[in-house]
Short mmCIF file of C-alpha atoms and ligand atoms in Angstrom, two decimals:
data_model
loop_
_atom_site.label_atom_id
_atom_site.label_comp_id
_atom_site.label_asym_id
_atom_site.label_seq_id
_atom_site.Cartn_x
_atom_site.Cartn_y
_atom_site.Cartn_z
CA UNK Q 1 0.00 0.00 0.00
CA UNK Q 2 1.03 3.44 -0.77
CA UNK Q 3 0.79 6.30 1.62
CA UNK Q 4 1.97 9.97 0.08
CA UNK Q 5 3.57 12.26 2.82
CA UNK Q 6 3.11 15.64 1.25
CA UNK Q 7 3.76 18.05 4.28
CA UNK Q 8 7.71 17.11 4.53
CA UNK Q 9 10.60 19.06 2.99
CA UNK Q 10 10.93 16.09 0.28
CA UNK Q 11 7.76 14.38 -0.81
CA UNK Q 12 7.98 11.15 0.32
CA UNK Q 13 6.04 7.83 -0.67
CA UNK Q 14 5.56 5.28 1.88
CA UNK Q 15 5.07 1.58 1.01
CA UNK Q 16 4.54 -1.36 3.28
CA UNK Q 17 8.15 -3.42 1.39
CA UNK Q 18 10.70 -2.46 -0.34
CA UNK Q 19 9.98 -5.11 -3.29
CA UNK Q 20 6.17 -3.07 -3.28
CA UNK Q 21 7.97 0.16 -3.80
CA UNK Q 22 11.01 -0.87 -6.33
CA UNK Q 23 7.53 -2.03 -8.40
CA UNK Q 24 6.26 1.03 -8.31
CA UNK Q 25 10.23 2.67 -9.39
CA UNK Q 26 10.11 0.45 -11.71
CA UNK Q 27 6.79 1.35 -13.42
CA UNK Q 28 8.00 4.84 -13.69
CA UNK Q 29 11.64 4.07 -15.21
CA UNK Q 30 10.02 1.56 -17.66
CA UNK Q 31 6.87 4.11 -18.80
CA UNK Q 32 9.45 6.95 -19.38
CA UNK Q 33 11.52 4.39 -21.46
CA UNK Q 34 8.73 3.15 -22.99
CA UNK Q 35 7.47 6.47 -23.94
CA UNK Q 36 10.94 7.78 -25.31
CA UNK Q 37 11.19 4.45 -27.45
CA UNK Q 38 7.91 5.38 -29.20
CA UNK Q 39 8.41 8.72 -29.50
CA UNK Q 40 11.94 7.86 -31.16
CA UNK Q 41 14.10 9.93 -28.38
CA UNK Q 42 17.02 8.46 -26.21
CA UNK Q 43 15.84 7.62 -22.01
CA UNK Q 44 19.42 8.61 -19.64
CA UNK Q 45 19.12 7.16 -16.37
CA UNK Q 46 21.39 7.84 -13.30
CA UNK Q 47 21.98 5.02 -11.69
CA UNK Q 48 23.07 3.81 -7.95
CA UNK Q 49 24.76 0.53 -6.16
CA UNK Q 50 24.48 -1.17 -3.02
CA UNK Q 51 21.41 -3.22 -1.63
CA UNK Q 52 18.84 -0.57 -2.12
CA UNK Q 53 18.49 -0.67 -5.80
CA UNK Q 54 18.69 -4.71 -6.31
CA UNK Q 55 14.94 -5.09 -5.92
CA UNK Q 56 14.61 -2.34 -8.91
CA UNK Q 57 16.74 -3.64 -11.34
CA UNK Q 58 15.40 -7.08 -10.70
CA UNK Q 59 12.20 -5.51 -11.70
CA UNK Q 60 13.61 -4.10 -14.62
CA UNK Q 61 15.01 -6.87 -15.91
CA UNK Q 62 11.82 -9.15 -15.84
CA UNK Q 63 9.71 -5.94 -17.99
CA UNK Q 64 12.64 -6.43 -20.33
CA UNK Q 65 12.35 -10.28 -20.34
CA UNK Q 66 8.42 -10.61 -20.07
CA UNK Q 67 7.20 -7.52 -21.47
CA UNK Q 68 9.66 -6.77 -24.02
CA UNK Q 69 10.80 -3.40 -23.21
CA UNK Q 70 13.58 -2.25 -24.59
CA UNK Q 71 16.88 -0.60 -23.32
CA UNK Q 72 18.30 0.03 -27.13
CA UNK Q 73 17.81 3.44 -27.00
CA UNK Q 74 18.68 4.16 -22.90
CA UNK Q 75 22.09 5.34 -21.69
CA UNK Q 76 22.97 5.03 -18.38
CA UNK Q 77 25.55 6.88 -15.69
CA UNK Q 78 26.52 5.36 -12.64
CA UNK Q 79 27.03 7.66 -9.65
CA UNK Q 80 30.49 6.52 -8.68
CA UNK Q 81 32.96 3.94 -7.84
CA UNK Q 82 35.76 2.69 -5.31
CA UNK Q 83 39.16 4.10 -6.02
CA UNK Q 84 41.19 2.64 -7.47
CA UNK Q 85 39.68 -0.76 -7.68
CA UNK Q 86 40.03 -3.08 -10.55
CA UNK Q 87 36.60 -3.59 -12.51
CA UNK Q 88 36.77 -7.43 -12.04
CA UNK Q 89 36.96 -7.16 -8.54
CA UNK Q 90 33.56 -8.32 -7.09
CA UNK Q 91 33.65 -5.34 -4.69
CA UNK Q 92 33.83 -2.66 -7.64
CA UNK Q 93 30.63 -1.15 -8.79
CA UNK Q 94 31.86 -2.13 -12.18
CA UNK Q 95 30.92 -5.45 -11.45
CA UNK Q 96 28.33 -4.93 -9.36
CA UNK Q 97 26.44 -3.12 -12.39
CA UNK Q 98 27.15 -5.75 -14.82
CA UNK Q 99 25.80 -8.75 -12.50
CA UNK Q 100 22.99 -7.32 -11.65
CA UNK Q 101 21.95 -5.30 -14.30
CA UNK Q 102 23.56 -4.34 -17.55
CA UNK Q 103 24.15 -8.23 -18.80
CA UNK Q 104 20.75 -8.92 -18.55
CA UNK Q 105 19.63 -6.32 -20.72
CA UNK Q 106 19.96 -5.11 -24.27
CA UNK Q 107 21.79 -1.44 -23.54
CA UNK Q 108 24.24 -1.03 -26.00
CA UNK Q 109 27.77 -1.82 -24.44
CA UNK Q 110 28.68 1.71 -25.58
CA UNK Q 111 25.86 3.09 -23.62
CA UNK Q 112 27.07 2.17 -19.48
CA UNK Q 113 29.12 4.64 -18.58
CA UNK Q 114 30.49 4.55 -14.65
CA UNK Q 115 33.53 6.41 -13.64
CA UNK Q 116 36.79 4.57 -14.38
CA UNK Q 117 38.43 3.14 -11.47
CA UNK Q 118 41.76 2.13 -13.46
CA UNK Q 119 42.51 5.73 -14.42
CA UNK Q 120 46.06 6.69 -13.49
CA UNK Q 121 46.22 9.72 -10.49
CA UNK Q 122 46.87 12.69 -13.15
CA UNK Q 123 44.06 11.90 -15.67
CA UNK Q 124 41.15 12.09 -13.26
CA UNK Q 125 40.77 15.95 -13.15
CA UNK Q 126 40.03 15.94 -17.18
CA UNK Q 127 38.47 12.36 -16.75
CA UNK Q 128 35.96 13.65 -14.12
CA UNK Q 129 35.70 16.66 -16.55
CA UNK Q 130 35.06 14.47 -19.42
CA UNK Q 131 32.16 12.05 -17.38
CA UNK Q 132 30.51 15.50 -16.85
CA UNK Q 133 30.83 16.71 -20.41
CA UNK Q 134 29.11 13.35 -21.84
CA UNK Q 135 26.06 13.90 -19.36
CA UNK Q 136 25.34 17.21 -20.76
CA UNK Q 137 25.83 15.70 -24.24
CA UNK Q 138 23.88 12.67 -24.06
CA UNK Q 139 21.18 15.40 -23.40
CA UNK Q 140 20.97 15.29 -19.34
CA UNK Q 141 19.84 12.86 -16.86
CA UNK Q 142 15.85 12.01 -16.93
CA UNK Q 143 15.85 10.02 -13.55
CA UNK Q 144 18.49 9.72 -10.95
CA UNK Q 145 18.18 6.60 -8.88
CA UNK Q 146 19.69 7.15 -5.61
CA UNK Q 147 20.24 5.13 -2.37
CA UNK Q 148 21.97 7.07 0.81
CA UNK Q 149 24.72 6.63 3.37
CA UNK Q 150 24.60 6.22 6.90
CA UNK Q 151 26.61 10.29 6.44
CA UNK Q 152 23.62 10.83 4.70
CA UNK Q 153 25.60 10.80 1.40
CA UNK Q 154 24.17 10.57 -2.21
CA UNK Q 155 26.33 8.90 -4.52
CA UNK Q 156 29.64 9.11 -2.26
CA UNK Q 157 29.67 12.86 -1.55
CA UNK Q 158 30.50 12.74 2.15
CA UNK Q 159 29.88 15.66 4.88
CA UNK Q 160 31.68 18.55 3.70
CA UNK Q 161 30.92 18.14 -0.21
CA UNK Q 162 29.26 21.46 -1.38
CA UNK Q 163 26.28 22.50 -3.37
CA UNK Q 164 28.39 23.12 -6.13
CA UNK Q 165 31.21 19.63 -6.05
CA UNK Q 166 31.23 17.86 -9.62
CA UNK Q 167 32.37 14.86 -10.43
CA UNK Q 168 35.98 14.07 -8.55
CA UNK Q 169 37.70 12.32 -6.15
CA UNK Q 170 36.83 11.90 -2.37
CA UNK Q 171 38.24 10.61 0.26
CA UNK Q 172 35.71 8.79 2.11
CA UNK Q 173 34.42 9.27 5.18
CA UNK Q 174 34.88 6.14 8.39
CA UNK Q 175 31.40 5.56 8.77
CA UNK Q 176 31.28 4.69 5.45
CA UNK Q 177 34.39 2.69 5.09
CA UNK Q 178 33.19 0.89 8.48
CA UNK Q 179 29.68 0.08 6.85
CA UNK Q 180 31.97 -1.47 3.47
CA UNK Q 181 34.10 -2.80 5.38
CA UNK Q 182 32.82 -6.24 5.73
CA UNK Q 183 32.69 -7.03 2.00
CA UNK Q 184 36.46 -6.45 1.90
CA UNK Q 185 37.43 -8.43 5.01
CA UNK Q 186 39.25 -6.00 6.79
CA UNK Q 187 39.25 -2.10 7.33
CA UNK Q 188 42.57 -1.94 5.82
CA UNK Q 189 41.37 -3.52 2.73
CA UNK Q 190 38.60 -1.63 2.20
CA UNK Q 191 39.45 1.40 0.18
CA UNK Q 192 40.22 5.24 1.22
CA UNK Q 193 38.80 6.89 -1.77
CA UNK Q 194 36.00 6.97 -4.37
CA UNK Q 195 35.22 8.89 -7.84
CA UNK Q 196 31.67 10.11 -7.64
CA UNK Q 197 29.35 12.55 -9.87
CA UNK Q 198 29.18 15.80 -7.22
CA UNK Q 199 26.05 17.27 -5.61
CA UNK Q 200 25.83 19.84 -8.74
CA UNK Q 201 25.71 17.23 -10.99
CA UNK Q 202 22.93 14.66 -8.88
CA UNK Q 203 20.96 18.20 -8.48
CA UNK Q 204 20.50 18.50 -12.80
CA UNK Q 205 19.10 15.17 -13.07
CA UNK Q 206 15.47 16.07 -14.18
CA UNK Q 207 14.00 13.83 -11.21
CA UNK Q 208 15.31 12.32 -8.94
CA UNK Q 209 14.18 9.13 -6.70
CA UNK Q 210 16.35 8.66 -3.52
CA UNK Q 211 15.52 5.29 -1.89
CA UNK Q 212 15.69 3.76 1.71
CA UNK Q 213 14.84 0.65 2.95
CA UNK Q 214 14.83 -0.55 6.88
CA UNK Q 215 15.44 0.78 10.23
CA UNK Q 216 19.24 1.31 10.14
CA UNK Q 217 18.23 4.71 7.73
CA UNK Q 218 15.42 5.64 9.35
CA UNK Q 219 17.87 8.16 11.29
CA UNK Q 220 19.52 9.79 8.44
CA UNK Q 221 16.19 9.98 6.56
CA UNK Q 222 14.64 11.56 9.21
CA UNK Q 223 17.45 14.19 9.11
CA UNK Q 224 17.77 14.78 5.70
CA UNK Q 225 14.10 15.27 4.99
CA UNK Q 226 12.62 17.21 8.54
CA UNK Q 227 16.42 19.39 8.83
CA UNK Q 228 18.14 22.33 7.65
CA UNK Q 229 19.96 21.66 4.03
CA UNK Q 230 23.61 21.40 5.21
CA UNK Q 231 26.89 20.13 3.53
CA UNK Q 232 27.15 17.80 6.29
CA UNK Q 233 24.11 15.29 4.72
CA UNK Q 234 24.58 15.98 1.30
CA UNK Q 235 20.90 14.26 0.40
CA UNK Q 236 19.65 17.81 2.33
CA UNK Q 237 20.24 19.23 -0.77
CA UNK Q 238 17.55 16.72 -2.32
CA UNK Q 239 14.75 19.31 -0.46
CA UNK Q 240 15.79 22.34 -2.75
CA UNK Q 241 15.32 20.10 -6.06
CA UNK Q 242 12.16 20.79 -8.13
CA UNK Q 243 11.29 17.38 -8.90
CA UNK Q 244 12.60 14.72 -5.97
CA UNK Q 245 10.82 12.28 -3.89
CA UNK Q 246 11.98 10.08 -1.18
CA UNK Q 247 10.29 6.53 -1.57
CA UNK Q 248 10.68 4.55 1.32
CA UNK Q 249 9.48 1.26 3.17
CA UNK Q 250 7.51 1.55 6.40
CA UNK Q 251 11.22 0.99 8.60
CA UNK Q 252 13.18 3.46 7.35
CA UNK Q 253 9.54 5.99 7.50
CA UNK Q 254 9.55 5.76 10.91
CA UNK Q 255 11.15 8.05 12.31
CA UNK Q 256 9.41 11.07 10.14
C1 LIG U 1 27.48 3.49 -0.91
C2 LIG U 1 27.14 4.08 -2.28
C3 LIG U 1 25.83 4.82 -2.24
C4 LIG U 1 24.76 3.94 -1.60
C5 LIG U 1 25.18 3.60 -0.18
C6 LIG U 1 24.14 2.77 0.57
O1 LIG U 1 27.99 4.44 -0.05
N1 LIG U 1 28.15 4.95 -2.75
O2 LIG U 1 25.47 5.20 -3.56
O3 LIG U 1 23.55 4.63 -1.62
O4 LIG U 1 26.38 2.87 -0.27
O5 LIG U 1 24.27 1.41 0.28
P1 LIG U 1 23.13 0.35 0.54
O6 LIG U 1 22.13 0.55 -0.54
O7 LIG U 1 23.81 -0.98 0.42
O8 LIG U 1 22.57 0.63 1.89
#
């Protein structure tokens, strides 16, 4: 069941799972390509890792398979990724992308873009420059998928990132290396920095959907969407955005 929350900072849709309301992402993504296909025009999509957005590319992937939409004419951007990290490693979002998503659809290889992780130190200033230059030429992004940090980071622009950051190197924060820690068996493996799109670039996407399942976010969300914007929860910035919504399960609600 859906339950809309419209006196917040962020409009925020409530549903009872998170496989009810990564259905209901999922609708929207898929009309918007759907609509784009027949009207002949190229669908860009922002797109997130982690556990939050599994459910929605599952989703995706059986209206590809059953339905028979297609993802010919849809470019994607990933948010960020580790640093450096090789894009075999299970742990890079490289990977991560590929399992669960991009192999099991019919995007045009030339079409995933995610930052590269390989890049050598003094090539990621005009890299970063370049990622940012191909956004604005593929036309802009039409919906930003986004999960969020326990910082209360979008993509991996930790406290301190400003309104304005673009896509660049961070050094990440040790909440968040804590919380990745695990999947890299030590702290010491896990790594110090990322390459993410900034808080300028998130804030063009055309709409943007921030997700947040269970009660371990229920904290930050709360923050984010009943606080002041600040630089020290970058998804604050999310309440100042024209077109953003907050869609959430009935755990990480509870605290609004
Ligand atoms: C990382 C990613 C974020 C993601 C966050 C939450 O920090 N850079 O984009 O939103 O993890 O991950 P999860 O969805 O696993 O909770």
């Amino acid at each position: 069941m859906l339950i809309l929350m419209s006196n917040q900072k962020i409009p925020v849709e409530k549903y009872s799972t998170p496989e009810i309301a990564s259905k209901s992402v999922a609708k929207e993504v898929a009309a918007l390509i759907q609509k784009n296909n027949s009207d002949g025009k190229n669908t860009v999509l922002g797109l997130a890792t982690g556990s939050t957005p599994l459910h929605l590319y599952k989703e995706l992937i059986r209206i590809h398979k059953e339905d028979g939409l297609s993802f010919k004419n849809t470019i994607t951007f990933n948010l960020d990724d580790y640093y450096p990290i090789s894009q075999d490693d299970p742990e890079s979002y490289y990977y991560f992308m590929q399992q669960h998503f991009i192999k099991h659809i019919d995007i045009l290889p030339e079409n995933f873009h995610i930052p590269d992780s390989n890049m050598p130190r003094e090539s990621i200033e005009i890299e970063c420059a370049k990622y940012e230059q191909t956004i604005k030429d593929s036309g802009g992004i039409d919906i930003q998928i986004l999960g969020i940090g326990r910082t209360g980071h979008i993509g991996f622009n930790e406290p301190g990132s400003s309104r304005d950051s673009r896509t660049r190197l961070v050094e990440l924060d040790k909440i968040t290396r804590d919380d990745a820690c695990s999947n890299f068996n030590s702290l010491e493996n896990t790594p110090k920095y990322s390459l993410t799109m900034g808080v300028a670039t998130i804030m063009e996407a055309k709409k943007i959907i921030l997700m947040a399942w269970g009660k371990s976010k229920s904290e930050i969300i709360a923050k984010v969407v009943k606080g002041s914007i600040t630089n020290e929860a970058s998804a604050s910035f999310l309440q100042s955005h024209p077109n953003a919504k907050f869609v959430l399960d009935k755990d990480s609600v509870s605290r609004l």
